CSV table of C-alpha atoms and ligand atoms in Angstrom, one decimal:
chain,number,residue,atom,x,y,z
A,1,UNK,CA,0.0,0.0,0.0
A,2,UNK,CA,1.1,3.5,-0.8
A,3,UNK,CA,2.2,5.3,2.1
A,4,UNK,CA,0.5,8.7,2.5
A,5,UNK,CA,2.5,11.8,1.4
A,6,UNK,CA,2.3,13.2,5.4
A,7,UNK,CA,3.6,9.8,6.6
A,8,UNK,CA,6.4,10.5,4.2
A,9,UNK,CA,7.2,13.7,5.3
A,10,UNK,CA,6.7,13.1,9.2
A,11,UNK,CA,9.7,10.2,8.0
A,12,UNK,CA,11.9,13.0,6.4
A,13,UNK,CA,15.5,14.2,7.9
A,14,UNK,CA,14.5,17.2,9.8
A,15,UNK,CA,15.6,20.5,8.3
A,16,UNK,CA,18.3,21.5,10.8
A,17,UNK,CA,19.6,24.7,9.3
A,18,UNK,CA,16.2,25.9,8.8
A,19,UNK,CA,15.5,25.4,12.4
A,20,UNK,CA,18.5,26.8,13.4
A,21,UNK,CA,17.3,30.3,11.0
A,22,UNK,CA,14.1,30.0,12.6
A,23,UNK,CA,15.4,29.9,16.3
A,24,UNK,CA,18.0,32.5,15.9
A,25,UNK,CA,15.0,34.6,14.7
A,26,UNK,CA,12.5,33.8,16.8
A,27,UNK,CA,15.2,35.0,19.1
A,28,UNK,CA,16.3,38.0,18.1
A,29,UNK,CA,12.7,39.6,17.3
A,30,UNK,CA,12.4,39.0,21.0
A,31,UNK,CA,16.0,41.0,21.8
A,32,UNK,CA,15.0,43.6,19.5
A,33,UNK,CA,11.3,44.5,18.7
A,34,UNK,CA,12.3,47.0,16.2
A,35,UNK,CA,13.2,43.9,13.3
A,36,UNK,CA,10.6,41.8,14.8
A,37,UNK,CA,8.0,42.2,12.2
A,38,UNK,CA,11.0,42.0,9.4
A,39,UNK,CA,11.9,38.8,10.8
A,40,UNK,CA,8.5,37.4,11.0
A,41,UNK,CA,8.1,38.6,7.0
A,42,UNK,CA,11.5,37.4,6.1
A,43,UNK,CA,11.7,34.0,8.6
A,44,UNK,CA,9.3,33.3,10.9
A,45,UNK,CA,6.4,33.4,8.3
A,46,UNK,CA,7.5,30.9,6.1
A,47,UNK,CA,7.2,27.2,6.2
A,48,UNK,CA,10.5,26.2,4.0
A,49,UNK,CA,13.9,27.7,3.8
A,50,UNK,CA,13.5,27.9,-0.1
A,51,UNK,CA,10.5,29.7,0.8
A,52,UNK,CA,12.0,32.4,2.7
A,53,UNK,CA,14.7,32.8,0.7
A,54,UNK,CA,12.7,33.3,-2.4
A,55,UNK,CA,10.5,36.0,-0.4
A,56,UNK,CA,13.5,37.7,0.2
A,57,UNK,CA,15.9,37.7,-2.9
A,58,UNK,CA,12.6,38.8,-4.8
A,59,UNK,CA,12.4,41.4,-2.7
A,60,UNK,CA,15.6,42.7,-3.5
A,61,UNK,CA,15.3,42.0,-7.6
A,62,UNK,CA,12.0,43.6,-8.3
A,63,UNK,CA,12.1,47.0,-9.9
A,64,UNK,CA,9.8,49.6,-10.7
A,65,UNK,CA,8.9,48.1,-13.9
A,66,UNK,CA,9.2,44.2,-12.7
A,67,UNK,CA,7.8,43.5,-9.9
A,68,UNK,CA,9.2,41.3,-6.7
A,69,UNK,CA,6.1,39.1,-7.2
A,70,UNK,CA,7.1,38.2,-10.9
A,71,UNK,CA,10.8,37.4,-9.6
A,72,UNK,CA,9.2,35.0,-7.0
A,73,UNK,CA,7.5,33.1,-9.6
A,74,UNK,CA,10.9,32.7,-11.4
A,75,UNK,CA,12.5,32.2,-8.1
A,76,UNK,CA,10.2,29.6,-6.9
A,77,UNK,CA,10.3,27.7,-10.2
A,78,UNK,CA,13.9,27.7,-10.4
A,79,UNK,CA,14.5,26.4,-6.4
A,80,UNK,CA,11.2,23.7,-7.3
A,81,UNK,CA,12.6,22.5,-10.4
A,82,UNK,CA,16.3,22.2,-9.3
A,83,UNK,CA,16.6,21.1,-5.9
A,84,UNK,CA,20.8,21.0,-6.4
A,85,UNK,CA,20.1,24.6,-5.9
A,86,UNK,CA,18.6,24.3,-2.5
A,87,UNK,CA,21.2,21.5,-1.7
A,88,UNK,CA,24.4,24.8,-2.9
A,89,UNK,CA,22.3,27.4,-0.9
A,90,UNK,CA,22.4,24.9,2.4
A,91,UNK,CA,26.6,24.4,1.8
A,92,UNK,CA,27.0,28.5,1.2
A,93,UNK,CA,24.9,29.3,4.2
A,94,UNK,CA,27.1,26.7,6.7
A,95,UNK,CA,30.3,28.1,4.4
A,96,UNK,CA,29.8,31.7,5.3
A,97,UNK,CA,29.1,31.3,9.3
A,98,UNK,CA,32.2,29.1,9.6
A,99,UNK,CA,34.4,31.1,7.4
A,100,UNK,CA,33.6,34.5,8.0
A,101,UNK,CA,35.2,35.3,11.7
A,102,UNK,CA,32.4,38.4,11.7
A,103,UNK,CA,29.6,36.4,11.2
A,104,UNK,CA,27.0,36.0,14.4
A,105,UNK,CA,25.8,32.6,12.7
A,106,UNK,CA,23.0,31.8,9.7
A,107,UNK,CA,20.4,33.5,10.3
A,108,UNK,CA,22.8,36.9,9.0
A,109,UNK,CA,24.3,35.1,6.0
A,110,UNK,CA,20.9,34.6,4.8
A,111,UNK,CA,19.3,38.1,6.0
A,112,UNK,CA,22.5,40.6,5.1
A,113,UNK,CA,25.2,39.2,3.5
A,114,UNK,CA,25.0,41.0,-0.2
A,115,UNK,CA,27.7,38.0,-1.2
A,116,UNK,CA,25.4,35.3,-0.5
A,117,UNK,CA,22.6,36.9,-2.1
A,118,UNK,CA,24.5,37.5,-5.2
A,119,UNK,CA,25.2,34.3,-5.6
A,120,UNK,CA,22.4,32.5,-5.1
A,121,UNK,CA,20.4,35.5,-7.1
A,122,UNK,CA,23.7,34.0,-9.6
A,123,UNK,CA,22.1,30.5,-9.1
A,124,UNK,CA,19.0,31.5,-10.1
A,125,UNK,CA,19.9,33.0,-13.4
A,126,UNK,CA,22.5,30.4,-14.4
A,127,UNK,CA,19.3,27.6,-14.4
A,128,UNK,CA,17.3,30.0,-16.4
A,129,UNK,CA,20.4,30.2,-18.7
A,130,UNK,CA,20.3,26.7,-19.0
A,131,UNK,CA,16.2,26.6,-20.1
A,132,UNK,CA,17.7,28.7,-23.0
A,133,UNK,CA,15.6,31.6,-21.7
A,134,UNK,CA,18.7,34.4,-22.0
A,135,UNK,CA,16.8,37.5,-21.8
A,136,UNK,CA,15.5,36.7,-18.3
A,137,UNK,CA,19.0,35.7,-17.5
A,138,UNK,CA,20.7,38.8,-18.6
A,139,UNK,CA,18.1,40.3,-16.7
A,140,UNK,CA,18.7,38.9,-13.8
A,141,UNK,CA,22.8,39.5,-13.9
A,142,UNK,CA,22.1,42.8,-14.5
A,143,UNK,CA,19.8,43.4,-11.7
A,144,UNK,CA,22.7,41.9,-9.2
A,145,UNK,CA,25.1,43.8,-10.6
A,146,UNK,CA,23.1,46.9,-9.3
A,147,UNK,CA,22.6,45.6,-6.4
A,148,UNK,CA,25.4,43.9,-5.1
A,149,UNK,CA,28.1,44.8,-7.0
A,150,UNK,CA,28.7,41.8,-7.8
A,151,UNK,CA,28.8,40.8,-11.8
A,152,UNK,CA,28.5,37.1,-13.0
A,153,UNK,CA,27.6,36.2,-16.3
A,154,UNK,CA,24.8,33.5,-16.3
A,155,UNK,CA,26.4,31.1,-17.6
A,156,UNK,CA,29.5,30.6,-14.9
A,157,UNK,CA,29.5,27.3,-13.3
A,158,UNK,CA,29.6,27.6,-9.7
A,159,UNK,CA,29.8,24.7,-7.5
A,160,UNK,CA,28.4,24.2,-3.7
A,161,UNK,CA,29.8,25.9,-0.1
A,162,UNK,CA,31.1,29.1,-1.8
A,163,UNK,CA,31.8,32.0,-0.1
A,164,UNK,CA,31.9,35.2,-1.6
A,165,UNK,CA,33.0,37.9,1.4
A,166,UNK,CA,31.9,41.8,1.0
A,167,UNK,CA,31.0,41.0,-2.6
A,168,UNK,CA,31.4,44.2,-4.3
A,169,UNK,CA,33.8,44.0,-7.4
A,170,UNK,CA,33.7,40.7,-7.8
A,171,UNK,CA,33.6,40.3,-12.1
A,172,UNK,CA,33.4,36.2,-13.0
A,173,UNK,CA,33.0,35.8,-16.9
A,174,UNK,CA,30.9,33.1,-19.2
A,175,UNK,CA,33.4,30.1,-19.3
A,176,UNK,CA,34.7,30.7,-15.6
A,177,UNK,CA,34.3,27.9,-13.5
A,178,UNK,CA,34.5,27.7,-9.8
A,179,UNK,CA,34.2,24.6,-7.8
A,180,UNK,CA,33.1,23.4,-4.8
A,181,UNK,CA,34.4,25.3,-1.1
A,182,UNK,CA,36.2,28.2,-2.9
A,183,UNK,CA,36.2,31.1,-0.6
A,184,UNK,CA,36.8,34.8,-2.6
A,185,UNK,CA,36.9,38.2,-1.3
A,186,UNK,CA,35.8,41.5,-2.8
A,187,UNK,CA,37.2,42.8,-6.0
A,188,UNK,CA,38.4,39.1,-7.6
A,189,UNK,CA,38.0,38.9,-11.2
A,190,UNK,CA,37.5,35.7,-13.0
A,191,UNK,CA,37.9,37.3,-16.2
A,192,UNK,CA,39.7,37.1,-20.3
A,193,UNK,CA,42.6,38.1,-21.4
A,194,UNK,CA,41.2,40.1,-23.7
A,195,UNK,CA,43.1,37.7,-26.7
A,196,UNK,CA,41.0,34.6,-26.5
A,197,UNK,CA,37.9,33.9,-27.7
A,198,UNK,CA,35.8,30.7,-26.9
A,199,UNK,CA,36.3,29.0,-23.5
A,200,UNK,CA,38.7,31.4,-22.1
A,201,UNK,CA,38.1,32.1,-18.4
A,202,UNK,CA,39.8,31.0,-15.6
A,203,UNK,CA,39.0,27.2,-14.0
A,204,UNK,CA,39.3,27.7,-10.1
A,205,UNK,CA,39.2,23.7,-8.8
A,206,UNK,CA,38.0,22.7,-5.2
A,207,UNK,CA,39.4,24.7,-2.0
A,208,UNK,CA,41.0,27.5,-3.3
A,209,UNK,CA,41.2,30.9,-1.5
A,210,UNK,CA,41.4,34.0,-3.6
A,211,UNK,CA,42.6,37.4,-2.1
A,212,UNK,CA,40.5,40.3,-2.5
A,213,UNK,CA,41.5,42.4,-5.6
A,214,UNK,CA,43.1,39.3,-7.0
A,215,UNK,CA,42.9,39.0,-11.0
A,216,UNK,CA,42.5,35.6,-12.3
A,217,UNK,CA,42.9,36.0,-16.3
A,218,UNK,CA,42.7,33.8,-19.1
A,219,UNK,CA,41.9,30.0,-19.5
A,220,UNK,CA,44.5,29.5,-16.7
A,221,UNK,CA,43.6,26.5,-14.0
A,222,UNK,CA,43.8,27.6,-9.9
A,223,UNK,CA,44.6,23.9,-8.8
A,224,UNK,CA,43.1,22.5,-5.3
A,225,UNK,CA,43.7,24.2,-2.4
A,226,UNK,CA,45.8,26.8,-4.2
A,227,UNK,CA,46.0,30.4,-2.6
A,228,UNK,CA,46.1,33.6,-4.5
A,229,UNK,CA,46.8,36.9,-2.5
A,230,UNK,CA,45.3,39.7,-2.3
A,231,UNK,CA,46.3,42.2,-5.3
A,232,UNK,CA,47.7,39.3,-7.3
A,233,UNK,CA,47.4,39.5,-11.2
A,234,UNK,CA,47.2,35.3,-12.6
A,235,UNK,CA,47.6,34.3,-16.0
A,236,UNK,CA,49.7,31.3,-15.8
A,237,UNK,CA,48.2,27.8,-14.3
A,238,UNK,CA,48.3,28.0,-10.8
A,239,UNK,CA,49.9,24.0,-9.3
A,240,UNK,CA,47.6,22.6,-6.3
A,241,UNK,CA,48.7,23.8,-3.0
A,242,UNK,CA,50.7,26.8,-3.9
A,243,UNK,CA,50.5,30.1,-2.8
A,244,UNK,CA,51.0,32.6,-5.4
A,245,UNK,CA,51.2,36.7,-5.1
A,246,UNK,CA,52.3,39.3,-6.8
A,247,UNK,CA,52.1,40.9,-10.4
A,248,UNK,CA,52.5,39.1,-12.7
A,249,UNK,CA,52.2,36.4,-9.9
A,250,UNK,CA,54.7,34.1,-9.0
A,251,UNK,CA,55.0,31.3,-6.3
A,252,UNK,CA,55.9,32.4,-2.7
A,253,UNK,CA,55.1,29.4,-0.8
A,254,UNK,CA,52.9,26.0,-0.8
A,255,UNK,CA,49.9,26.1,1.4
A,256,UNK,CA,49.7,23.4,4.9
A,257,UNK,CA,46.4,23.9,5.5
A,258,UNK,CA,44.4,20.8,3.7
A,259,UNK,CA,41.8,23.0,3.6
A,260,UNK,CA,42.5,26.8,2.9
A,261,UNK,CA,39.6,28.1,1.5
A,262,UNK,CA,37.4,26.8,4.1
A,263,UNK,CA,40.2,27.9,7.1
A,264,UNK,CA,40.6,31.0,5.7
A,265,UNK,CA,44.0,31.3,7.6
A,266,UNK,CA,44.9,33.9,5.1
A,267,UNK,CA,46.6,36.3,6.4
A,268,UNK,CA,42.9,38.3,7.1
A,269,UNK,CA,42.1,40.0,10.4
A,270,UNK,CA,40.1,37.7,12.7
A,271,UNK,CA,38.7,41.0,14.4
A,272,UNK,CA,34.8,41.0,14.2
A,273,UNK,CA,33.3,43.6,11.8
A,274,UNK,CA,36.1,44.0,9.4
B,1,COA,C1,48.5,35.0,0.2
B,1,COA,C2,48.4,34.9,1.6
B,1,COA,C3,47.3,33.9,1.9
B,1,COA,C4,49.7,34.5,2.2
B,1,COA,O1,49.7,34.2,3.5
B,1,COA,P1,51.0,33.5,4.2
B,1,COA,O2,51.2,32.1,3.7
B,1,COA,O3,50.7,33.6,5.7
B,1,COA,O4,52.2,34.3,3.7
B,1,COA,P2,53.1,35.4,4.5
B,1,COA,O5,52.2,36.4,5.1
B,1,COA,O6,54.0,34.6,5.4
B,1,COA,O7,54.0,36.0,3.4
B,1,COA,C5,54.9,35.3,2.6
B,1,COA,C6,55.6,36.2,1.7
B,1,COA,O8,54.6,36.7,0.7
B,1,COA,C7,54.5,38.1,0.7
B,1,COA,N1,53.1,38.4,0.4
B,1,COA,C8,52.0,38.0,1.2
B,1,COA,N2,50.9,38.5,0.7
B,1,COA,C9,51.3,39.2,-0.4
B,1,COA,C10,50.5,39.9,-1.4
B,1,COA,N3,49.2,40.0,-1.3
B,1,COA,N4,51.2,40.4,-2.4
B,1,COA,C11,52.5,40.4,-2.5
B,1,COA,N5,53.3,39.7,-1.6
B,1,COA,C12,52.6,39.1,-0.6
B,1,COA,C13,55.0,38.5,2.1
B,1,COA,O9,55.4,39.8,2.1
B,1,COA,C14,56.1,37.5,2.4
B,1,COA,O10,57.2,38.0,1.7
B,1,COA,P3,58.7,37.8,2.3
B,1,COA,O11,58.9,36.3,2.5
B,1,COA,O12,59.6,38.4,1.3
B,1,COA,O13,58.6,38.4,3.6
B,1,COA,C15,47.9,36.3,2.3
B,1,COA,O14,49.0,37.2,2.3
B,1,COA,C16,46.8,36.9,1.5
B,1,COA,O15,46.9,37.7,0.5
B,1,COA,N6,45.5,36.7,2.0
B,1,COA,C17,44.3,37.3,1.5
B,1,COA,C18,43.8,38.3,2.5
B,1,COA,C19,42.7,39.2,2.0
B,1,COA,O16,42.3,39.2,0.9
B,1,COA,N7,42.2,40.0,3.0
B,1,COA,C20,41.1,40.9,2.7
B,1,COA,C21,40.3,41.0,4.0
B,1,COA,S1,39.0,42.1,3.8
């Protein structure tokens, strides 16, 4: 006999992280009345973290001339039809609050960090990219562009547990790809050399941690838990574990952390709010 579709769901892992959101919410609109009826609009009201987060990047994207509620609808389908993307938006959240020293835990990633929206706004656009429906796409990069500061063309490849930190300046171009638990700061570009044509944007493999300002350029490979620091201009492939800097960079080290990107012992300020 079929089991019923509540059985089914009373059997299902419990959501921690959404619980986690929920309690640190329910919490702080008790601390602080003044956010309490934004938290019960951007949390507390909704039944599913894809839910909530769908309220609130649509929020952000609708314009004058597009409303919020249309983004929703695109939003929604995109998060219904490709769970993957609610599977990367779980890893980003949990990447952020451990990586970020600043951060008070996940209930900030997902309310304020313009980063996080980016890329999950980026997430968004990249599946309608891939329903061949480019207008919306372009659309939709352009939007978070002018809102976060933050330009990635639609068709990028970006894996799971990424963390983008302050956001603004960060430029990632059409054949970039970025896998899983890369951690970047502001002003990174992913970008051409300006001589290629075809698939020619950097390939940044698992764990690597990029400096702010750092220019990746070309079809050059960042291999695994590689470091490149802050300021750096790339355009040679990067060997796994090294630590480049400088410009043109060059190697200054190899990395002993197994796990750079997600340590972020780089070198950056452990003092909250920086
Ligand atoms: C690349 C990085 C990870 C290296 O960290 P590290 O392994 O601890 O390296 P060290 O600090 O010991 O420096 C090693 C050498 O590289 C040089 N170096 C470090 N960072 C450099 C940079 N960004 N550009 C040029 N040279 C750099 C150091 O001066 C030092 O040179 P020396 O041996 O001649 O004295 C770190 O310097 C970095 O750039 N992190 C990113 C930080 C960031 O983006 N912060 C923004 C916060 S908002």
């Amino acid at each position: 006999m079929a089991r019923s579709a509540k059985a089914a769901r009373s059997e299902a892992p419990a959501d921690w992280l959404w619980q986690a959101i929920r309690d640190e919410a329910a919490r702080e609109a008790q601390a602080e009345p003044v956010l309490a009826s934004f938290l019960h609009a951007t949390v507390l009201n909704h039944a599913t973290l894809e839910e909530a987060l769908s309220f609130h990047l649509a929020g952000k994207l609708g314009s004058e001339n597009l409303p919020g509620m249309l983004m929703r609808d695109v939003i929604d389908e995109a998060l219904h039809k490709n769970p993957e993307i609610g599977r990367a938006v779980r890893a980003d959240i949990q990447a952020v609050s451990e990586r970020d020293p600043a951060c008070p835990g996940y209930l900030a990633t997902l309310l304020y960090y313009k980063g996080f929206h980016a890329l999950e706004c980026h997430r968004v656009a990249h599946w309608v990219w891939g329903q061949g429906r480019r207008s919306l796409a372009r659309h939709l990069q352009n939007r978070i562009s002018e809102l976060f500061a933050v330009d990635i063309h639609p068709a990028a490849q970006l894996g799971s547990g990424i963390f983008i930190d302050h956001g603004t300046g960060v430029v990632i171009g059409e054949t970039a790809v970025v896998e899983d638990n890369v951690s970047m700061l502001h002003g990174v570009t992913l970008g051409g050399t300006g001589k290629e044509h075809g698939d020619r944007h950097p390939k940044v493999r698992s764990e690597v941690l990029i400096g702010a300002g750092a220019s990746i350029l070309g079809n050059v490979e960042v291999g695994c838990r590689a470091r490149v620091a802050a300021g750096s201009v790339v355009v040679r492939n990067v060997p796994a574990g090294c630590t480049v800097a400088g410009v043109p960079a060059a190697t200054i080290g190899h990395c002993d952390e197994a796990r750079p990107a997600r340590d972020m012992k780089a070198g950056i300020d452990p003092d909250p709010g920086i």
